[in-house]
CSV table of C-alpha atoms and ligand atoms in Angstrom, one decimal:
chain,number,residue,atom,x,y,z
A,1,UNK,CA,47.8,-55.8,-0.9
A,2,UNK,CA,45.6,-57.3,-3.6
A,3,UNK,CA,42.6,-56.4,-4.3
A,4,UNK,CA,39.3,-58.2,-5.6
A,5,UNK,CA,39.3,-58.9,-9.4
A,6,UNK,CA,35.8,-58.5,-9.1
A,7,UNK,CA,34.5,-56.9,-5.7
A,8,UNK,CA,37.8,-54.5,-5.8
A,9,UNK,CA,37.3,-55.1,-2.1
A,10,UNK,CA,41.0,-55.9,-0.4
A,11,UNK,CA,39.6,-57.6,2.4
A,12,UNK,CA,41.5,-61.1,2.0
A,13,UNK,CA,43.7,-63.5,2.3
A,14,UNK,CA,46.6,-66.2,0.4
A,15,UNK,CA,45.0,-69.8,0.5
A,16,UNK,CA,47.3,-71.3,-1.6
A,17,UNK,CA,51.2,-70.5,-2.4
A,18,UNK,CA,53.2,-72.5,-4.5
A,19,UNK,CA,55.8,-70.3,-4.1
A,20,UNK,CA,58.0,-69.4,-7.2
A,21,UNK,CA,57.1,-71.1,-10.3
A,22,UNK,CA,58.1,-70.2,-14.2
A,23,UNK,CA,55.0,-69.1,-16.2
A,24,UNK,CA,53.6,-72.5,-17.3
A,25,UNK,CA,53.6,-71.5,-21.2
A,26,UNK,CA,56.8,-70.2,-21.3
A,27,UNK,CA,58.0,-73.5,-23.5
A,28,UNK,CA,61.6,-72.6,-24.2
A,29,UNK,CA,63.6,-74.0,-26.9
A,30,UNK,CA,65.0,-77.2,-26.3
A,31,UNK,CA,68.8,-75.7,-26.4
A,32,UNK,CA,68.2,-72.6,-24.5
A,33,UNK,CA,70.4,-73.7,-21.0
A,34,UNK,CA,67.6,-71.2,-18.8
A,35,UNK,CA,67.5,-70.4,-15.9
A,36,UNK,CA,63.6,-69.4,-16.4
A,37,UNK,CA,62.1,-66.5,-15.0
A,38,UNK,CA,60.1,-67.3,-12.1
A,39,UNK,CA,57.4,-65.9,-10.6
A,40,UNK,CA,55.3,-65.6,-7.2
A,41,UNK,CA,52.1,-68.6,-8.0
A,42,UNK,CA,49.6,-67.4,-5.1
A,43,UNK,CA,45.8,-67.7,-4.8
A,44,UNK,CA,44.3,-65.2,-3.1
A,45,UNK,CA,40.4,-65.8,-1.6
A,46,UNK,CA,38.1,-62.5,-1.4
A,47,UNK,CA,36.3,-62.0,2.3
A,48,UNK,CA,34.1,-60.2,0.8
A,49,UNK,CA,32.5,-61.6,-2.6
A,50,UNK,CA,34.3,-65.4,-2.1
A,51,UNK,CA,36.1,-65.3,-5.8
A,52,UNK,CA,39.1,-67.4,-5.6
A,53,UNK,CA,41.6,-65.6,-7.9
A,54,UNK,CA,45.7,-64.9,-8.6
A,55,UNK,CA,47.3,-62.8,-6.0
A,56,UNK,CA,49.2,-61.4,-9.0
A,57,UNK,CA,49.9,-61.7,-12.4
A,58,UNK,CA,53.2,-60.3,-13.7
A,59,UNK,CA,53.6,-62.8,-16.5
A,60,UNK,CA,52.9,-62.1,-20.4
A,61,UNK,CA,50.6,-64.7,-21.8
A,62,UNK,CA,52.4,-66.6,-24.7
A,63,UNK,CA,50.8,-68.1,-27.9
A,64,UNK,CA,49.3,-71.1,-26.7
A,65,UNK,CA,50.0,-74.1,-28.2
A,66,UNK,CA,47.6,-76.9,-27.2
A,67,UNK,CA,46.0,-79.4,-29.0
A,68,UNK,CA,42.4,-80.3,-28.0
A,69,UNK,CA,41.5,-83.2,-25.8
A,70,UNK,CA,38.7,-85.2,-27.6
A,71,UNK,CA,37.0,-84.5,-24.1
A,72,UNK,CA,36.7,-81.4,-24.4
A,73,UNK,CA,35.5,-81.6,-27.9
A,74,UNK,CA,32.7,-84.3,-27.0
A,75,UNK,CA,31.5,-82.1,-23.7
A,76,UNK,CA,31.0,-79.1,-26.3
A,77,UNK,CA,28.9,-80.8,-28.3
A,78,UNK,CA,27.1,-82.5,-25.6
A,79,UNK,CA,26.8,-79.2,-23.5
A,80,UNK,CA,25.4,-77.2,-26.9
A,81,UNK,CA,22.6,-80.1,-26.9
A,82,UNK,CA,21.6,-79.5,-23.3
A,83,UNK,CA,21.7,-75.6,-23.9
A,84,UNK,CA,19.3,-76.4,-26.9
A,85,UNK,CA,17.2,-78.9,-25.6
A,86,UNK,CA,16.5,-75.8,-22.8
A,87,UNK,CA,15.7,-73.7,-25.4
A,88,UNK,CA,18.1,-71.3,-25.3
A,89,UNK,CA,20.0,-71.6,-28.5
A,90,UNK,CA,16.9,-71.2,-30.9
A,91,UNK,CA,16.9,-71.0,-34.6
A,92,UNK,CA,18.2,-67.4,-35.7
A,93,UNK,CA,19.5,-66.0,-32.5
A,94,UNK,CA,22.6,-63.8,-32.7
A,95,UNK,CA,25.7,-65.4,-31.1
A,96,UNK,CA,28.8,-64.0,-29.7
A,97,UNK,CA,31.5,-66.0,-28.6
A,98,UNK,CA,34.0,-65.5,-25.9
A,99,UNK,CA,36.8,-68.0,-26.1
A,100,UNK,CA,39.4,-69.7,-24.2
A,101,UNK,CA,43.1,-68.6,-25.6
A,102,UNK,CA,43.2,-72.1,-25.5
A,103,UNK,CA,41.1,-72.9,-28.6
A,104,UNK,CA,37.5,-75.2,-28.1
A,105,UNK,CA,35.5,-72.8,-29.9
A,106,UNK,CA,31.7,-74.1,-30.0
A,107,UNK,CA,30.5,-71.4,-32.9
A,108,UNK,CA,30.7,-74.5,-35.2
A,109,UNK,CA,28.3,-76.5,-33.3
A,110,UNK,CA,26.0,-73.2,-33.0
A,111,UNK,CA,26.5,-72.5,-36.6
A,112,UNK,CA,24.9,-76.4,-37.5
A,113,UNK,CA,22.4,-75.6,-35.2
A,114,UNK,CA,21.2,-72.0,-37.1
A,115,UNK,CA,22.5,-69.2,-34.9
A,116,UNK,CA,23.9,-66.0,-36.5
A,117,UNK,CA,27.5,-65.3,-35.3
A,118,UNK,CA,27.5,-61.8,-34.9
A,119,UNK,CA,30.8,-59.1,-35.1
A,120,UNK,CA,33.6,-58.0,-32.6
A,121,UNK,CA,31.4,-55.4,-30.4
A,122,UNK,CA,27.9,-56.4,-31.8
A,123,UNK,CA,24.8,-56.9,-29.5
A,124,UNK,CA,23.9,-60.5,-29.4
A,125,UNK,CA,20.9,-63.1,-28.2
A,126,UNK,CA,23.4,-65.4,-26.5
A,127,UNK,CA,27.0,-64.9,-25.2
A,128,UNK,CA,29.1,-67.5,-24.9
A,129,UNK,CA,32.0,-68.1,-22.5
A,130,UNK,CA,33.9,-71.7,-22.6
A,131,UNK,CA,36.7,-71.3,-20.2
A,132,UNK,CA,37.3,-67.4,-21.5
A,133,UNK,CA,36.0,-65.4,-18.1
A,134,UNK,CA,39.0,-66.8,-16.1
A,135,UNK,CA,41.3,-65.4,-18.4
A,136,UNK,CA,40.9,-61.5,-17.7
A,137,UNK,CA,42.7,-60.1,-14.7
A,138,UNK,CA,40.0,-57.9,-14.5
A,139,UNK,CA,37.0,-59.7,-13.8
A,140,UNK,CA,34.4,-57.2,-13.3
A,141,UNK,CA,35.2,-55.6,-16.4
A,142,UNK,CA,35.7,-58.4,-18.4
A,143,UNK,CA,31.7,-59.8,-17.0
A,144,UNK,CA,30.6,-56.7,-17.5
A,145,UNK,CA,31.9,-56.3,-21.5
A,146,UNK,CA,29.7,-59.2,-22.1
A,147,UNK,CA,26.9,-58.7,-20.4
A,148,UNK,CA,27.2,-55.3,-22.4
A,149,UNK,CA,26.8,-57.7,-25.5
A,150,UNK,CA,23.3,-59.0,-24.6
A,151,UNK,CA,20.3,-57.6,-26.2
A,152,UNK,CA,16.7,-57.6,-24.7
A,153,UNK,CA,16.2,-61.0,-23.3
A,154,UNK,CA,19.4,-62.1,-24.2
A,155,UNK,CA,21.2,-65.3,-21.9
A,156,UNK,CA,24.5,-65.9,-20.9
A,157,UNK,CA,25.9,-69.4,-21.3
A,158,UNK,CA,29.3,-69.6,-18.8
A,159,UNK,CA,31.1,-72.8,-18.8
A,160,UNK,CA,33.9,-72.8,-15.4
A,161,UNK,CA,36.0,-75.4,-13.6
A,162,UNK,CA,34.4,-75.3,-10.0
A,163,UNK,CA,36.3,-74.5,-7.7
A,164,UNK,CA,34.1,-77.1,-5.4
A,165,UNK,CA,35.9,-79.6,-8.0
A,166,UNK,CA,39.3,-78.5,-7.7
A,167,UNK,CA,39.2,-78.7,-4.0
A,168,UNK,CA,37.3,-82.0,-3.9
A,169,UNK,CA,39.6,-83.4,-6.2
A,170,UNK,CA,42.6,-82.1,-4.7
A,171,UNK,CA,43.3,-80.3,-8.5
A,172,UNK,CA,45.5,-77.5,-6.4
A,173,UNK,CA,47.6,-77.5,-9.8
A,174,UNK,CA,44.7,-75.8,-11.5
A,175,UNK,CA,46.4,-72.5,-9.9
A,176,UNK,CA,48.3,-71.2,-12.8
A,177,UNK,CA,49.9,-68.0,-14.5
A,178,UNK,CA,47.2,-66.8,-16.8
A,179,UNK,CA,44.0,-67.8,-15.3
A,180,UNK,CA,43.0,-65.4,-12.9
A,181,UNK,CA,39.6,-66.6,-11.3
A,182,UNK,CA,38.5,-70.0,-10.0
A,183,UNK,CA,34.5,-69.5,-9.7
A,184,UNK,CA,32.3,-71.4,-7.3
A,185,UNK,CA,29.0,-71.1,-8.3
A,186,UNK,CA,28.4,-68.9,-5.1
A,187,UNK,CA,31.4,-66.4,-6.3
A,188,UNK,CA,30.2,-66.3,-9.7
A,189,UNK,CA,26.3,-65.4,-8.6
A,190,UNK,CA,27.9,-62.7,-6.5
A,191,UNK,CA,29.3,-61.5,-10.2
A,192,UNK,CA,26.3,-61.8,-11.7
A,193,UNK,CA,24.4,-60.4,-9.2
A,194,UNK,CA,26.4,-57.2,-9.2
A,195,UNK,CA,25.4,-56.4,-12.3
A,196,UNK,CA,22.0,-57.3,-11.9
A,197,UNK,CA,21.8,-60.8,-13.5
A,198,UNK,CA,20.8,-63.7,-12.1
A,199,UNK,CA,20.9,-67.8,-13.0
A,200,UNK,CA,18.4,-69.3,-15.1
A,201,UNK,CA,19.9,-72.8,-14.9
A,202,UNK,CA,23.1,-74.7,-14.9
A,203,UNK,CA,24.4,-77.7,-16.2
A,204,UNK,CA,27.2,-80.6,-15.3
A,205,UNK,CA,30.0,-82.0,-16.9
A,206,UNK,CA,32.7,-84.5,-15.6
A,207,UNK,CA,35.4,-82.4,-17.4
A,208,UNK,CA,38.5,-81.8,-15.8
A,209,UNK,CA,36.4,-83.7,-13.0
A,210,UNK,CA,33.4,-81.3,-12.7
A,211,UNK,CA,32.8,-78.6,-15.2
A,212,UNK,CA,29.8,-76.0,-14.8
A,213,UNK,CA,27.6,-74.3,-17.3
A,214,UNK,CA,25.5,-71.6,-15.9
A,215,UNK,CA,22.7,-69.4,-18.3
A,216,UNK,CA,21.9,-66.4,-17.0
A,217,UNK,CA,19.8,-63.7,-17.6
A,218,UNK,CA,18.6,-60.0,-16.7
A,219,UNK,CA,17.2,-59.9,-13.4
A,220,UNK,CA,14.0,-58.0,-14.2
A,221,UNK,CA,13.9,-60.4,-17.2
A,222,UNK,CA,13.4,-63.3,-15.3
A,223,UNK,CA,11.0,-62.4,-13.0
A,224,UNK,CA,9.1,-61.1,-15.2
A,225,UNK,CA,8.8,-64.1,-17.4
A,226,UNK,CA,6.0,-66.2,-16.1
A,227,UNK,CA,6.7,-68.9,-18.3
A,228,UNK,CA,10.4,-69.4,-16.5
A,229,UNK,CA,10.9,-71.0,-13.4
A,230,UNK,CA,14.5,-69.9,-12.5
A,231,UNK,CA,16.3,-73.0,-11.6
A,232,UNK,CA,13.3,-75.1,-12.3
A,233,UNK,CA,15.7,-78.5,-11.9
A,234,UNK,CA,17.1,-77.1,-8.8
A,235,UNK,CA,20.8,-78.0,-10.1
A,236,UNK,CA,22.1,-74.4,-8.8
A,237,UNK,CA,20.9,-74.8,-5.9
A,238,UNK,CA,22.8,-78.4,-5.7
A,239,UNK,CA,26.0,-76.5,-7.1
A,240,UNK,CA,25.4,-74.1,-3.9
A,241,UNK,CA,25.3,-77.1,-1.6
A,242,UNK,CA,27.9,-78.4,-3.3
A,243,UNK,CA,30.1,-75.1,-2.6
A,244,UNK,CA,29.3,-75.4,0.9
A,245,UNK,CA,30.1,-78.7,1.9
A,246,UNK,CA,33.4,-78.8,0.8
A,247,UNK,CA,33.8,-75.3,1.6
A,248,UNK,CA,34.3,-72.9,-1.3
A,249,UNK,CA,34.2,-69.8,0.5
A,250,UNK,CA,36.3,-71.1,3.9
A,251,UNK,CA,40.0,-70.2,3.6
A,252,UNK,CA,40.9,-73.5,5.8
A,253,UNK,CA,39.2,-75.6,3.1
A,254,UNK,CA,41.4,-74.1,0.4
A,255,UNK,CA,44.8,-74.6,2.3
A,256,UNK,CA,43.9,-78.0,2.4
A,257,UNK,CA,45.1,-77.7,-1.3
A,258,UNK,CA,49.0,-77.2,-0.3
A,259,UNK,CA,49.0,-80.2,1.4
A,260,UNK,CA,48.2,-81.6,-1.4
A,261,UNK,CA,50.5,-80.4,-3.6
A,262,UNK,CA,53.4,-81.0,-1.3
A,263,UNK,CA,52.1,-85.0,-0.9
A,264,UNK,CA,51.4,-85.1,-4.7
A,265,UNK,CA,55.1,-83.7,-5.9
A,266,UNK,CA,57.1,-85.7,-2.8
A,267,UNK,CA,55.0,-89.1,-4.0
A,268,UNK,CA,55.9,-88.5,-8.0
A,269,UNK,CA,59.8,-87.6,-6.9
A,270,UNK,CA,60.1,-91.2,-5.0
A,271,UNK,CA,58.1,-93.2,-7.1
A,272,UNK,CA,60.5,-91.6,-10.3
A,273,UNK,CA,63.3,-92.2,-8.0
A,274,UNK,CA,62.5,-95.8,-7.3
A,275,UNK,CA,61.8,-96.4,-11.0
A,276,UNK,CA,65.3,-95.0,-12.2
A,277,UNK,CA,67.3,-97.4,-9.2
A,278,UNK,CA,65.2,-100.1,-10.7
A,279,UNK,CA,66.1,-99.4,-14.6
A,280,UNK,CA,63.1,-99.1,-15.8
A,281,UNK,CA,61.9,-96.2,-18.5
A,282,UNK,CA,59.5,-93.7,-17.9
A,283,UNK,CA,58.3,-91.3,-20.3
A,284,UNK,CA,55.3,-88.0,-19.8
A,285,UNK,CA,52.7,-87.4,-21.9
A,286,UNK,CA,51.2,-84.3,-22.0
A,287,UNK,CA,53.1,-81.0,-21.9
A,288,UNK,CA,50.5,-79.0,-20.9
A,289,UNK,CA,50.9,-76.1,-18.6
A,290,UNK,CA,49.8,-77.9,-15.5
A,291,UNK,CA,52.4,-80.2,-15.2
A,292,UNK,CA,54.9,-77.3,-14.7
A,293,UNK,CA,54.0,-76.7,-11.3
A,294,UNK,CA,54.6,-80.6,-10.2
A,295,UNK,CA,57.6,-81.1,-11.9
A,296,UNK,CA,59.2,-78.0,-10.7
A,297,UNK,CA,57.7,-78.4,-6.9
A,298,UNK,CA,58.8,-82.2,-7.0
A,299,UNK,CA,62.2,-81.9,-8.5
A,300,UNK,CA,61.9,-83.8,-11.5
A,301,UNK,CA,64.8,-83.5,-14.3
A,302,UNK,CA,65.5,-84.9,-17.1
A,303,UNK,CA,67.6,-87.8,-15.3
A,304,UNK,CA,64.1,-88.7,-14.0
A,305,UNK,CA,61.9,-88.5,-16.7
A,306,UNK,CA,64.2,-87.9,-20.2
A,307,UNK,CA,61.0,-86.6,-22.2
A,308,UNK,CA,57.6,-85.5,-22.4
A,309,UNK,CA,55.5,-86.5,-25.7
A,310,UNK,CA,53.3,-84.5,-26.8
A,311,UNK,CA,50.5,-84.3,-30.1
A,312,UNK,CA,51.2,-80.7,-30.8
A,313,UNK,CA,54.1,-80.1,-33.7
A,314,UNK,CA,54.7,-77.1,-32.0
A,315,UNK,CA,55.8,-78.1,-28.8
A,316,UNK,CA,58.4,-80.3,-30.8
A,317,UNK,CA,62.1,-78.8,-29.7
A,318,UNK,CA,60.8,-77.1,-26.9
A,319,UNK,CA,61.4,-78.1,-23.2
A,320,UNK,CA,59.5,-77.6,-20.4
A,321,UNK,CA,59.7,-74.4,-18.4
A,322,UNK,CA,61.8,-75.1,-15.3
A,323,UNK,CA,62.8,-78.6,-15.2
A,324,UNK,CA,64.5,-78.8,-18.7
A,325,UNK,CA,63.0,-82.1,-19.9
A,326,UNK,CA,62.8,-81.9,-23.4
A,327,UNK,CA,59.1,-82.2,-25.5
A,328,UNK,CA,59.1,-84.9,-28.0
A,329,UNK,CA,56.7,-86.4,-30.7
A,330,UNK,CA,54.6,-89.7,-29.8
A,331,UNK,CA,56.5,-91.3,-32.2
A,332,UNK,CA,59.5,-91.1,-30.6
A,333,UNK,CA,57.6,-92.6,-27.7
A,334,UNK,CA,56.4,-95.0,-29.5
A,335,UNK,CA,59.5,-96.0,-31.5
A,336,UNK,CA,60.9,-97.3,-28.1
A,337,UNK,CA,58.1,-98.1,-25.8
A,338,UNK,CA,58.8,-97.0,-22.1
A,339,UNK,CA,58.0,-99.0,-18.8
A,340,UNK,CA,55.5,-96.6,-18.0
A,341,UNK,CA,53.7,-93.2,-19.5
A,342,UNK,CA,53.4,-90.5,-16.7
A,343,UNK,CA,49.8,-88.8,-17.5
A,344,UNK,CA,49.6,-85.3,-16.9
A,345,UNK,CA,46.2,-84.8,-18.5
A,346,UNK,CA,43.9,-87.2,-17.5
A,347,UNK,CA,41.3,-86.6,-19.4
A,348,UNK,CA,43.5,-88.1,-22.2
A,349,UNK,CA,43.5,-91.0,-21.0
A,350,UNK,CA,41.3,-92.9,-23.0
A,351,UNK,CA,42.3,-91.2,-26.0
A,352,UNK,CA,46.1,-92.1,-25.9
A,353,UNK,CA,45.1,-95.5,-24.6
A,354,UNK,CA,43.6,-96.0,-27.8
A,355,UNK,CA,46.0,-94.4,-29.9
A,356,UNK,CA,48.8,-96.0,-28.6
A,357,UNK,CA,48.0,-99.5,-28.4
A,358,UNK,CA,52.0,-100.3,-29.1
A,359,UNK,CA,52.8,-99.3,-25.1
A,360,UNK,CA,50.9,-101.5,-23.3
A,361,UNK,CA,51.5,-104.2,-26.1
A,362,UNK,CA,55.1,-104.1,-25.4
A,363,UNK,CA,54.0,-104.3,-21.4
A,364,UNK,CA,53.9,-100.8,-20.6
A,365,UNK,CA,51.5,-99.1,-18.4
A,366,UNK,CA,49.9,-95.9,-18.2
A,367,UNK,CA,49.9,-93.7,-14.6
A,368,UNK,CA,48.3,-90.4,-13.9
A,369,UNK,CA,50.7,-88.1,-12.9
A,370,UNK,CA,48.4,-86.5,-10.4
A,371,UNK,CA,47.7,-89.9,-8.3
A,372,UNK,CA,51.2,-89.9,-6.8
A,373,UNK,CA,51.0,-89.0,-2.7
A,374,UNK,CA,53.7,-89.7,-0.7
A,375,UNK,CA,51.8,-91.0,2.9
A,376,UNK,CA,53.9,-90.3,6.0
A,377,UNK,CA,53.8,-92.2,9.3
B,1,ZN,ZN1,35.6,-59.9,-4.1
């Protein structure tokens, strides 16, 4: 029986299983024949505290090897300048980062703006947590080691995929090996609050189609503090809403999300299917780790879709994990323009647009993986 990564409460239940899936960074060289280890995908909602999380986790987390959408670069800098423009990244404060194994560190950007990194263990003004919280199977521990960090007066700055987005959007393939929490803004006050913390104020982002950054700070702190008004732009409060409506906390609301899954991978699979009985090429772009779970649940080989290209070198020679479909270089896309480029990261979409004029010169188009659905009468 699990139990809460955060509450350790056990009272739960599975709202979303994909059943068994490879670990989504296991990238296996291109000649090795597999079969891939495969592994139970579940997510698991808390009764007690609401934190959406992985049932279990019995993979090993790999080097990861992804480049950086320009997205996420841009919504760094943009979400640093909203952070400042609040006041919370002043001139001299101490910084401590917490990052996402993923890379998109933002001590650069704090760095150009005068904050002090500080050392591995050191008490800091302002921790910082881009997409790193979701990555510790222990979640109260992991919350806890940072709030550890901060000294008097010291704020929090957590940036999370909502789990409002994900099920507004349909984004069930968030659910992965590796990333053990999927916060709405009411499971991650219920974190906070446990430890005596509370929001100051969040911001939004349409990353990955809604991306949250929350400051918090020391209970006592804040009420203390005449000058602050917590939530003074009432944008928490929204978020809260915003977790209601669609249901962040109701079990129903999440199984919605298999569904989903099931239409998205049956639509891809016909409309792959229909393109090969046509002749026509089709090519992916994007071997990132959540287009494992689609391709396995929908079938898709190599006879389907031959190759994935991908800007990362080392991907190059690898194949994805599960379906065999090798990873190639967008050159040797663009050497032979395809009929179509599969998507599977979205946000990339303006960026390879650009930097591959040459496909939709030679009449090629460019589809989002995650906009297949198979309708049923
Ligand atoms: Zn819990």
């Amino acid at each position: 029986m699990p139990t809460c990564r955060a509450c350790r409460h056990t009272n739960g239940q599975i709202v979303l299983d994909l059943g068994e899936q490879p670990a989504c960074d296991y990238f296996p060289r291109g000649d090795d024949p597999g079969p891939d280890p495969v592994y139970p995908l579940q997510m698991w909602l808390c009764g007690r505290c609401a934190l959406a999380q992985l049932a279990a986790d019995p993979t090993v987390p790999r080097e990861p090897r992804a480049t950086e959408p320009a997205a996420l670069v841009a919504q760094a800098a943009d979400a640093v300048g909203r952070a400042a423009a609040a006041g919370l990244l002043p001139v001299g404060a101490r910084v401590a980062e917490y990052g996402s194994p993923h890379g998109g560190s933002w001590l650069p950007l704090l760095r150009d703006r005068g904050l002090v990194p500080v050392a591995n263990g050191e008490s800091a003004d302002v921790v910082v947590d881009c997409f790193g919280l979701m990555h510790a199977a222990d979640q109260h521990g992991a919350l806890a080691g940072r709030l550890a960090r901060l000294g008097a007066g010291g704020v929090l700055l957590v940036q999370y995929h909502s789990l409002a987005t994900i099920i507004e959007h349909g984004q069930w393939n968030a659910l992965r090996h590796g990333h053990y929490a999927y916060y709405s803004t009411e499971s991650l006050l219920a974190m906070l609050a446990a430890q005596a913390f509370r929001a100051l104020t969040a911001w939004r982002f349409d990353l990955y189609g809604g991306t949250v950054l929350l400051a918090a700070a020391r209970d006592a702190e804040v009420s203390a503090a005449a000058s602050t008004t917590p939530d003074r732009d009432g944008i928490v409060a929204d978020l809260l809403a915003e977790d209601a409506r669609v249901g962040a906390a109701d079990p129903d609301a999440l199984r919605g999300l298999a569904d989903r899954a099931r239409a998205t991978a049956a639509g891809l699979a016909d409309w792959l299917a229909a393109e090969r009985d046509a002749g026509r090429r089709v090519i992916g772009y994007g071997a990132a780790s959540r287009a494992v779970a689609l391709l396995c649940m929908a079938g898709v080989d190599r006879r389907s879709l031959p190759a994935i290209a991908d800007a990362s070198p080392a991907k190059h020679g690898l194949r994805m994990p599960g379906t065999g479909i090798p990873v190639v270089s967008p050159a040797q896309m663009s050497a032979s323009p395809p009929d179509s480029v599969l998507l599977f990261v979205s946000d990339l979409r303006s960026e390879v647009k650009a930097a591959f004029p040459e496909i939709e010169a030679a009449g090629g188009r460019w589809l989002d993986a995650d906009s297949f659905t198979r309708v049923r009468g």
